[in-house]
XYZ file of C-alpha atoms in Angstrom:
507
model
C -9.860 -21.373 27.678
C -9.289 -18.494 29.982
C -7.580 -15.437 28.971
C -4.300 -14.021 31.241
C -5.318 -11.718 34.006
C -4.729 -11.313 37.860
C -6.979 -13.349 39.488
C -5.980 -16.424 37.195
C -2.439 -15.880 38.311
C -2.501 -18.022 41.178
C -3.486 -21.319 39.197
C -0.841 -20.286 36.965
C 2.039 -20.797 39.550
C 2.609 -24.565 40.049
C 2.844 -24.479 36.078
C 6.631 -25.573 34.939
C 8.708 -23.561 33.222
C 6.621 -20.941 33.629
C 7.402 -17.344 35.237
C 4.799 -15.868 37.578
C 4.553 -12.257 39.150
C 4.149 -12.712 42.836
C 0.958 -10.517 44.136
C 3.341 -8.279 46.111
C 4.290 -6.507 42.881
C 0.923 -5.447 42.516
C 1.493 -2.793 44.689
C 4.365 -0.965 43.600
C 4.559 2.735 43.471
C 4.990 3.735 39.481
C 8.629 5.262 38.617
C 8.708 4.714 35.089
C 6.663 6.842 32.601
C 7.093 5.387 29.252
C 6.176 6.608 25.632
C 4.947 3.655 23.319
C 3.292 0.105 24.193
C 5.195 -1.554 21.022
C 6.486 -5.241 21.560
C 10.093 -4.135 21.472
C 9.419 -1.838 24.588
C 7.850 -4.735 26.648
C 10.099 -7.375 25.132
C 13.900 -5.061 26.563
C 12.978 -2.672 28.750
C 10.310 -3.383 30.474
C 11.757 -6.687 30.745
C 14.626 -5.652 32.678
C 12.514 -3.274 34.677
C 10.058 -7.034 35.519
C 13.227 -8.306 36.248
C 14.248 -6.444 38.435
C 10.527 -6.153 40.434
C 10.889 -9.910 40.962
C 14.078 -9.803 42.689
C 13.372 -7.013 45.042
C 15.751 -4.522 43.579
C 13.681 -1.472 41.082
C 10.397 -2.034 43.026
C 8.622 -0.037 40.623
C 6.322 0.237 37.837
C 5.486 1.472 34.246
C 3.165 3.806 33.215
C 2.578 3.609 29.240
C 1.471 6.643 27.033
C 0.289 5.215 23.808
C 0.166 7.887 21.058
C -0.727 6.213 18.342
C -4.425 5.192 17.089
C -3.130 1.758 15.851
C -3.529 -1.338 18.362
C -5.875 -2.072 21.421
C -6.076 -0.221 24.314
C -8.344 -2.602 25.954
C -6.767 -5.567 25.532
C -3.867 -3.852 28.288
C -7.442 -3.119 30.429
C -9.193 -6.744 30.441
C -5.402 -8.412 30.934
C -4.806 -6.398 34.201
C -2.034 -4.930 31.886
C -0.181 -8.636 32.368
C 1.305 -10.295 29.063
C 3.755 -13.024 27.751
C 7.312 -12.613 27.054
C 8.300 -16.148 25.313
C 12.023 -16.553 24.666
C 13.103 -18.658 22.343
C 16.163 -19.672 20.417
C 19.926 -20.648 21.260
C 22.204 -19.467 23.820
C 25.727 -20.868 23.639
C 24.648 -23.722 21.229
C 21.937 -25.169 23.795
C 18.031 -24.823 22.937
C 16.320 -22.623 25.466
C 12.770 -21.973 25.754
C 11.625 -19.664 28.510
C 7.849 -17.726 29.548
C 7.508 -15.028 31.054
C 4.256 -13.393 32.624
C 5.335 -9.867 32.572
C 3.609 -7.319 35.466
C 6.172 -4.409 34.894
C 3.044 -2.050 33.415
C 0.808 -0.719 35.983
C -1.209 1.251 33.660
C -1.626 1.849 29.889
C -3.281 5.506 28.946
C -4.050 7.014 25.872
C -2.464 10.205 24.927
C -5.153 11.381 22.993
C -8.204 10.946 25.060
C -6.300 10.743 28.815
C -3.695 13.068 28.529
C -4.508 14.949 32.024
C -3.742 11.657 33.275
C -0.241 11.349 31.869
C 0.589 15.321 33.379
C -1.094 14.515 36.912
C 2.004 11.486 36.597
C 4.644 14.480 36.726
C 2.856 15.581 40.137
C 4.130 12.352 41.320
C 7.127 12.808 43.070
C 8.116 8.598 42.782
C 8.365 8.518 38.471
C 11.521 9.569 37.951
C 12.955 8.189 34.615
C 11.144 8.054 31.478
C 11.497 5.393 28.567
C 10.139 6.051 24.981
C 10.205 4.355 21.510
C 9.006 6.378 18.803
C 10.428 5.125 15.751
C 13.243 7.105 13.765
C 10.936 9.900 12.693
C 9.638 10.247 16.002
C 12.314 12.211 17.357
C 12.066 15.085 14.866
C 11.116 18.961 15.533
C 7.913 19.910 14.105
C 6.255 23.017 15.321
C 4.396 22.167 18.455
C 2.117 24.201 21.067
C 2.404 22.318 24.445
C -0.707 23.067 26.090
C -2.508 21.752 22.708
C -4.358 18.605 24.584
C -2.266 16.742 23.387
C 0.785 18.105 22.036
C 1.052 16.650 18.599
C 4.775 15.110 18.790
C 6.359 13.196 21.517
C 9.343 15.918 21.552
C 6.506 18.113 22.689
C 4.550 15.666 24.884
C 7.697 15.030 26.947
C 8.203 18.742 27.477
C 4.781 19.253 28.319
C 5.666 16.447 30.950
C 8.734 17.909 32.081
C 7.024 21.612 32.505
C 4.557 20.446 34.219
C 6.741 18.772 36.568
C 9.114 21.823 36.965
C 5.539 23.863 38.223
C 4.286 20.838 40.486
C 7.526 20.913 42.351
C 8.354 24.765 41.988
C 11.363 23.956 40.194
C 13.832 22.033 42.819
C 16.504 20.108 41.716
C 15.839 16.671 43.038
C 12.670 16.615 40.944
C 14.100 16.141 37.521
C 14.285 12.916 35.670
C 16.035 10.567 33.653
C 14.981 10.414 30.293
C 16.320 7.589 28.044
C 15.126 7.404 24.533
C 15.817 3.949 22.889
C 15.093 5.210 18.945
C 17.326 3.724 16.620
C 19.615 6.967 15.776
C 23.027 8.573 16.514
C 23.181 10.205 19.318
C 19.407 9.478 20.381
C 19.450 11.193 23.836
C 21.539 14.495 22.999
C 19.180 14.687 19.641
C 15.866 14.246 21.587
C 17.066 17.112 24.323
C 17.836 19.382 21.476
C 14.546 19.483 20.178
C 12.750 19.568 23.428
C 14.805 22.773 24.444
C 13.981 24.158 21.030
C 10.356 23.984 21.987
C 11.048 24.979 25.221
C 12.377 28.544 23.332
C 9.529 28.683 20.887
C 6.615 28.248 23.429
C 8.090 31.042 25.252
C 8.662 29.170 28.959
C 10.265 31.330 31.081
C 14.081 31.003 31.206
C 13.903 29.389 35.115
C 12.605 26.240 33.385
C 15.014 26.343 31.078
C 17.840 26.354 33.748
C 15.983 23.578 35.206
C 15.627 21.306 32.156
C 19.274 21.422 31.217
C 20.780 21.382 35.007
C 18.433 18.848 36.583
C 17.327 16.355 33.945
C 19.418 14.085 32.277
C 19.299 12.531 28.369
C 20.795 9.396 27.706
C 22.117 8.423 24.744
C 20.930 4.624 24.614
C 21.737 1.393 22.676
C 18.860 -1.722 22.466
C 19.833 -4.966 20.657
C 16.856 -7.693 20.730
C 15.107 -9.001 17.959
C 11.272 -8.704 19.357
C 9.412 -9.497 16.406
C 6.230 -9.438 18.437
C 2.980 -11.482 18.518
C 3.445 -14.537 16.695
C 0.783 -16.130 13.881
C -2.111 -17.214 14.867
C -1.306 -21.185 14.798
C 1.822 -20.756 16.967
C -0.726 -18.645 19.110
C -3.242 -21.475 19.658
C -0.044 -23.822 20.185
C 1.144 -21.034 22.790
C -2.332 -21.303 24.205
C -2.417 -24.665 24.745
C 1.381 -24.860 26.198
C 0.791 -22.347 28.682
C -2.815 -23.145 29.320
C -4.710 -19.484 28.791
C -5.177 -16.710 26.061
C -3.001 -14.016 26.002
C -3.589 -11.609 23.324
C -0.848 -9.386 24.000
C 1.646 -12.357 24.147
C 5.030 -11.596 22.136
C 7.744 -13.399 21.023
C 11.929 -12.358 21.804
C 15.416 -14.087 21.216
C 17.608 -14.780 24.287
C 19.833 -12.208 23.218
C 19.662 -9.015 24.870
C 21.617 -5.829 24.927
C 20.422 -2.262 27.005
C 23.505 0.057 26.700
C 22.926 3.639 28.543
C 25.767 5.939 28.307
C 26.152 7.651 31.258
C 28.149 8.092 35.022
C 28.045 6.139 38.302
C 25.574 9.447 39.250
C 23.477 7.734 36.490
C 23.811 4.534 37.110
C 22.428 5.056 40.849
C 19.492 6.191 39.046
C 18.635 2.698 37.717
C 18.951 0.189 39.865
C 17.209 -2.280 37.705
C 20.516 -2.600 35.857
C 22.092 -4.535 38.536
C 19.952 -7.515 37.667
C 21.527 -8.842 34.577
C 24.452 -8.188 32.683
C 22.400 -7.693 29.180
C 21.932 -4.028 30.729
C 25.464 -1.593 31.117
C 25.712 1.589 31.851
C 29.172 3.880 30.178
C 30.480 6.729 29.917
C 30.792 5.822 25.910
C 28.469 3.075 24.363
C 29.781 4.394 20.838
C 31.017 0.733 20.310
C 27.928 -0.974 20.578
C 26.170 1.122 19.111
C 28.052 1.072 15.726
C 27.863 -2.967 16.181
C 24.332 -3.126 16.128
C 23.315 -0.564 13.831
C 25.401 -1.127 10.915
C 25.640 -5.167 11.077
C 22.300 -5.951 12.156
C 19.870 -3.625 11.715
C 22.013 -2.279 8.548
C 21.699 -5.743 7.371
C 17.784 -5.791 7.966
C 17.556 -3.130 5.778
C 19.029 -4.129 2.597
C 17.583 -7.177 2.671
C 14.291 -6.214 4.056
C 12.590 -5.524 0.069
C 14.901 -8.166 -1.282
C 13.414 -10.539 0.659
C 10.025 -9.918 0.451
C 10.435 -9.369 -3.280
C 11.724 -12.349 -3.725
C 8.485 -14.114 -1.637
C 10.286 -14.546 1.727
C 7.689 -13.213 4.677
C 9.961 -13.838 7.727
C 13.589 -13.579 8.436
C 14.836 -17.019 9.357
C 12.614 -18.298 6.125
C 14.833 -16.081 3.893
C 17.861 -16.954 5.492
C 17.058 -20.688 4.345
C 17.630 -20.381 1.286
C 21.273 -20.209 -0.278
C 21.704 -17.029 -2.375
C 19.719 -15.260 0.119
C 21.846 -16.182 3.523
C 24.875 -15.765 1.219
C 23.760 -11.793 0.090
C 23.452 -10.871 3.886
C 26.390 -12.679 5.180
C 28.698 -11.172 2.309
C 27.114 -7.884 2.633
C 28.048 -8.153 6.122
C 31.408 -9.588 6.071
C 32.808 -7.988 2.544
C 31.021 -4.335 3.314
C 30.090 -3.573 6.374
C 32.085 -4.618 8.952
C 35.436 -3.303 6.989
C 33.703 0.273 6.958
C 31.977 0.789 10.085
C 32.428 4.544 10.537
C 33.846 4.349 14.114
C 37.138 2.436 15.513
C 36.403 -1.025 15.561
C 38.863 -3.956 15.418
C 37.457 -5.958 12.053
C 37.968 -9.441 13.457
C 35.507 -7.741 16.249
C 32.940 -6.802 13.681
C 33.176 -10.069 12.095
C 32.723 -11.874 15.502
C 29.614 -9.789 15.889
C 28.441 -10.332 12.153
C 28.728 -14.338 12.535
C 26.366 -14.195 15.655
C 23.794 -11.753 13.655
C 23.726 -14.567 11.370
C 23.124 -16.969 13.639
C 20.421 -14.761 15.321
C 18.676 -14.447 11.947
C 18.594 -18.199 11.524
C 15.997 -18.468 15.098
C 13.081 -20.293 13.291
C 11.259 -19.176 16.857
C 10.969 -15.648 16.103
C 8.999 -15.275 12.678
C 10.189 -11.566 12.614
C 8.506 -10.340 9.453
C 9.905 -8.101 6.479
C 7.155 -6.181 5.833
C 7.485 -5.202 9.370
C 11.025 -4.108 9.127
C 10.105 -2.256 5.560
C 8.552 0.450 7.288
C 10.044 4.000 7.436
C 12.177 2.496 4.571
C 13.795 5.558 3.712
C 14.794 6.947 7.007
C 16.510 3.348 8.268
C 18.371 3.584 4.410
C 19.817 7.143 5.315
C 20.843 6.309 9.224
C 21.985 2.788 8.879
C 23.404 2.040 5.584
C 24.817 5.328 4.219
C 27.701 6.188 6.691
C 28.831 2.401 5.347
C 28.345 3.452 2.198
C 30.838 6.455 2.094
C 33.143 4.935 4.573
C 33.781 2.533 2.144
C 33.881 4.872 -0.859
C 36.554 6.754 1.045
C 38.329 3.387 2.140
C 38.283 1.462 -0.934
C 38.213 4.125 -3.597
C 35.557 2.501 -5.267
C 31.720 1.517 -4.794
C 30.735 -1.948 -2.324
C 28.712 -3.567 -4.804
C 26.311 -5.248 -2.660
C 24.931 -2.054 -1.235
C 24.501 -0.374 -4.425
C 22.310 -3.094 -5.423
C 20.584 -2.909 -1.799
C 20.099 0.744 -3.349
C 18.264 -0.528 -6.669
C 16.441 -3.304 -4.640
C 14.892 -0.175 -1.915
C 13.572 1.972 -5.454
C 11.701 -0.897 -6.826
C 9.904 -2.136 -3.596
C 8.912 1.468 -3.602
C 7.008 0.993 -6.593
C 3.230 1.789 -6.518
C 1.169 0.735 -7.968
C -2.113 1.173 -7.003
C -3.033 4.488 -4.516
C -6.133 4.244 -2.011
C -6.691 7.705 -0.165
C -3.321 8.435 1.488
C -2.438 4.607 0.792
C -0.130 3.644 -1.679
C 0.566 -0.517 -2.698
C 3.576 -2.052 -3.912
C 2.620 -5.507 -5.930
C 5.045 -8.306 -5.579
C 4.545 -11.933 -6.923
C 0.889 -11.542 -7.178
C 0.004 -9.633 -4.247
C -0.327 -6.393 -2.981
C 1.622 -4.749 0.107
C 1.596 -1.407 1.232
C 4.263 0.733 1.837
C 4.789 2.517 4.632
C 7.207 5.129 4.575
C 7.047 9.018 4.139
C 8.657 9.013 1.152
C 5.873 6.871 -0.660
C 4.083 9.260 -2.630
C 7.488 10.888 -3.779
C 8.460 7.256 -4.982
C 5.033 6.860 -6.689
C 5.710 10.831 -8.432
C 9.375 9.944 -9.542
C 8.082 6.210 -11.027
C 5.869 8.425 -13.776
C 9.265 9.679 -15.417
C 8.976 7.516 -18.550
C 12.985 7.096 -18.746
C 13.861 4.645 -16.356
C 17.760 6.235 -16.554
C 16.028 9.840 -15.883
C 13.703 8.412 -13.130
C 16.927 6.734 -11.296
C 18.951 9.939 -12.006
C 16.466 12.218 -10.211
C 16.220 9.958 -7.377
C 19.518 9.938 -6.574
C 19.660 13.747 -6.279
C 17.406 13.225 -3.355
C 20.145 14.037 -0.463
C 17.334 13.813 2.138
C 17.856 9.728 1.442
C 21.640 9.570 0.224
C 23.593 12.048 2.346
C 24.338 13.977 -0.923
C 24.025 13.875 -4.801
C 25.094 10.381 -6.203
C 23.650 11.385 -9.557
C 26.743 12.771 -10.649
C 28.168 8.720 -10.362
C 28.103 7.178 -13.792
C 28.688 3.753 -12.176
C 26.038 3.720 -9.199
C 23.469 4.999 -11.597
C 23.875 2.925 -14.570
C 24.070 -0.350 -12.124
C 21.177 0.549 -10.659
C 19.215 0.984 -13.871
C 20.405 -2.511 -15.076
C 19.406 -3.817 -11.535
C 15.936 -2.393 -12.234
C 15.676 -3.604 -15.693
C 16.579 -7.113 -14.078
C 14.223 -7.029 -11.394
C 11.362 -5.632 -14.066
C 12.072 -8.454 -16.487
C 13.713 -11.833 -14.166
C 11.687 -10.736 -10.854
C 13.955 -10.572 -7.525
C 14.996 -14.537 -7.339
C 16.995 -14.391 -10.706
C 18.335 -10.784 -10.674
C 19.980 -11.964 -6.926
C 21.429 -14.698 -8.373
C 22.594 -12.907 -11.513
C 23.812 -10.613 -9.092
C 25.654 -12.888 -7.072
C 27.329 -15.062 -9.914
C 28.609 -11.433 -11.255
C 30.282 -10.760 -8.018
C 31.603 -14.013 -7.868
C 29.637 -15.331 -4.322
C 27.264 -17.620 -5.535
């Protein structure tokens, strides 16, 4: 079977139900310099931008900076950079199925070994708006040199980018960009400039470019909402394969859903035109709204139940949400907890409205989006997502939301170790190993050698880089949580849920 690439294209096109890149877009100037060649990046954004290339209206492409030693670089070079976008699931109660041969990247290069490459892009006088996806912790100051080849954080590879930029074009006004980070945290864009003019003051750039980067370049605070769990298993590969009649190893999976929310004027708006191709893509003044939505019900949701589930043996979302006391954890979580103390003005019947289609979402047997996937950086999605819920509704209810507090006990088990290789450390969960990936692993693995399981759980919840503050000083969360762990220790995760549940009256 042949494998996706350009000059296959054209006995691609009579295919049905198939979407096929016309050769025209093959030579598009590049606009768009983006930071990260993840599946959710080609599965939202560079959908839209695709979109938009097939109708005539961005005519532009995407050049991707992958920073990362994880993942193929060549499979981007022998596809021509061309991959699969297949949509599946529900829209209004009818079955779609859509695929999508995605040509919105012109060009994927590798920070580490082609990073002359990525500054000769700010000589170009075309890209003007940048893209990135970094993860939570990748929008974080560390101390960075910018002319290090390459800088060693993507706050300082974007300002590296943006001062060489400033010097190719002298420093005039109508070179500076818009820069839209789509990291899942508050106030992503204003965060992300922050930082980079931080580093612009410890690098010691002269105070011209300073005047430049805050007058002439703009950071958008941004929203994303699709689930893009990525490439699928190897058997619904082959059965991909065979559907659409060639390999694709870059092929990724997406729900229908879709949400791109960009806060910012009409000035901004002119700036990306590709948002006038679908109505999954908005651009406001305030997108505080959606924001809260999404984070707190969703993706808040996703992470309390992301150990629970795979302790209990579930690998994929919609397999967990099959079974009873699971679905009915998440959907009280969500309806009893956090849509009554989203920490932002919302209308509850709203929240609720939005909780009942997360639910449904989470049900798409298409998408096979995987726990361990949404496990990692643990701890940082625990202290963005789920604590402002947490103390909203301590303040609103005068009293603890039960289901999150065992969310709480549930996140300090899975970060068990217990076995270390190197740097490594390995959770072990009905019989097999998994390793955790978070920065706070070998902290977990230090604090589970205190022999008293009440001591252990005490100094953890000191830790106010995870909580917000101290909840030692709580009686009640802590000595739950030890009886949770004792449970979970002794029953395993299937029977201490549905202890759980019967003692909160929901199963």
């Amino acid at each position: 079977m042949s494998r996706l690439f350009r000059e296959n294209l054209g006995q691609l096109r009579n295919q049905p139900g198939l979407v096929v890149p016309d050769d025209s877009i093959f030579q598009l100037p590049e606009k768009v310099l983006q930071f990260g060649t993840g599946a959710f990046l080609r599965g939202l954004a560079d959908y839209f931008i695709d979109k938009a290339n097939r109708q005539g209206v961005f005519n532009g492409r995407i050049v991707v900076v992958k920073s990362t030693d994880e993942g193929d670089l060549k499979a981007f070079e022998r596809q021509d950079n061309l991959y699969t976008i297949c949509l599946r699931g529900s829209r209004n109660g009818i079955i779609e199925e859509e695929n999508i041969i995605s040509s919105a990247i012109s060009r994927v290069l590798s920070a580490k070994t082609q990073w002359s490459l990525v500054l000769d892009l700010a000589k170009n006088p075309a890209v003007s708006i940048v893209i990135s996806n970094t993860t939570e912790i990748g929008i974080q100051l560390v101390q960075d040199d910018i002319y290090q080849w390459p800088p060693v954080s993507f706050p300082g590879k974007l300002l590296a980018f943006l001062y060489a930029r400033y010097v190719a074009f002298g420093g005039n006004p109508e070179y500076g960009v818009v820069i839209i980070p789509t990291e899942l945290i508050t106030d992503n864009g204003k965060k992300l400039e922050s930082i980079v003019l931080e580093l612009a003051h410890r690098n010691g750039l002269e105070g011209a470019f300073i005047d430049w980067l805050e007058n002439h370049n703009s950071f958008c605070n941004s929203l994303v909402d699709r689930i893009v769990p990525g490439r699928p298993d190897e058997n619904i590969c082959k059965e991909l394969a065979e559907e659409l009649g060639y390999q694709d190893d870059l092929l990724i999976m997406a729900e229908h859903y879709h949400l791109w929310a960009i806060e910012g004027d009409a000035a901004i708006g002119k700036k990306l035109p590709f948002k006038e191709v679908d109505e999954g893509m908005i651009v406001e003044p305030d997108i505080e709204l959606h924001r809260e939505l999404k984070l707190r019900l969703l993706n808040g949701a996703h992470t309390l139940g992301c150990g629970l589930a795979h302790l209990c043996g579930f690998k994929t979302v919609d397999e967990a949400m099959s079974n009873r006391l699971f679905e009915t954890y998440i959907t009280n979580l969500m309806e009893t907890e956090i849509a009554p103390a989203i920490p932002y003005p919302v209308a509850e019947e709203r929240a609720l409205q939005f909780g009942r289609s997360v639910v449904e979402r989470f049900h798409n047997p298409h998408l096979r989006h995987k726990w361990l996937n949404i496990s990692q950086n643990y701890s940082a999605k625990m202290l963005s997502r789920v604590m402002p819920v947490f103390y909203k509704y301590e303040k609103t209810h005068e009293t603890f939301p039960d289901h999150i507090v065992f969310g709480f006990a549930v996140y300090i088990f899975y970060m068990k170790a217990v076995r270390k290789d190197g740097d490594h450390f390995y959770g072990l969960a009905n019989g097999a190993y998994y390793l955790i990936q978070d920065q706070k692993a070998a902290y977990f693995h230090q604090k589970w050698q205190i022999p008293s399981l009440d001591d252990m759980v005490k100094a953890i919840l000191k830790d106010q880089s995870i909580w917000q503050k101290d909840l030692s000083k709580s009686e009640v969360i802590r000595q739950n949580i030890v009886s949770y762990l004792e449970s979970l220790k002794q029953l395993g995760a299937v029977d201490t849920l549905k202890l759980f549940l019967e003692k909160t009256e929901y199963a």
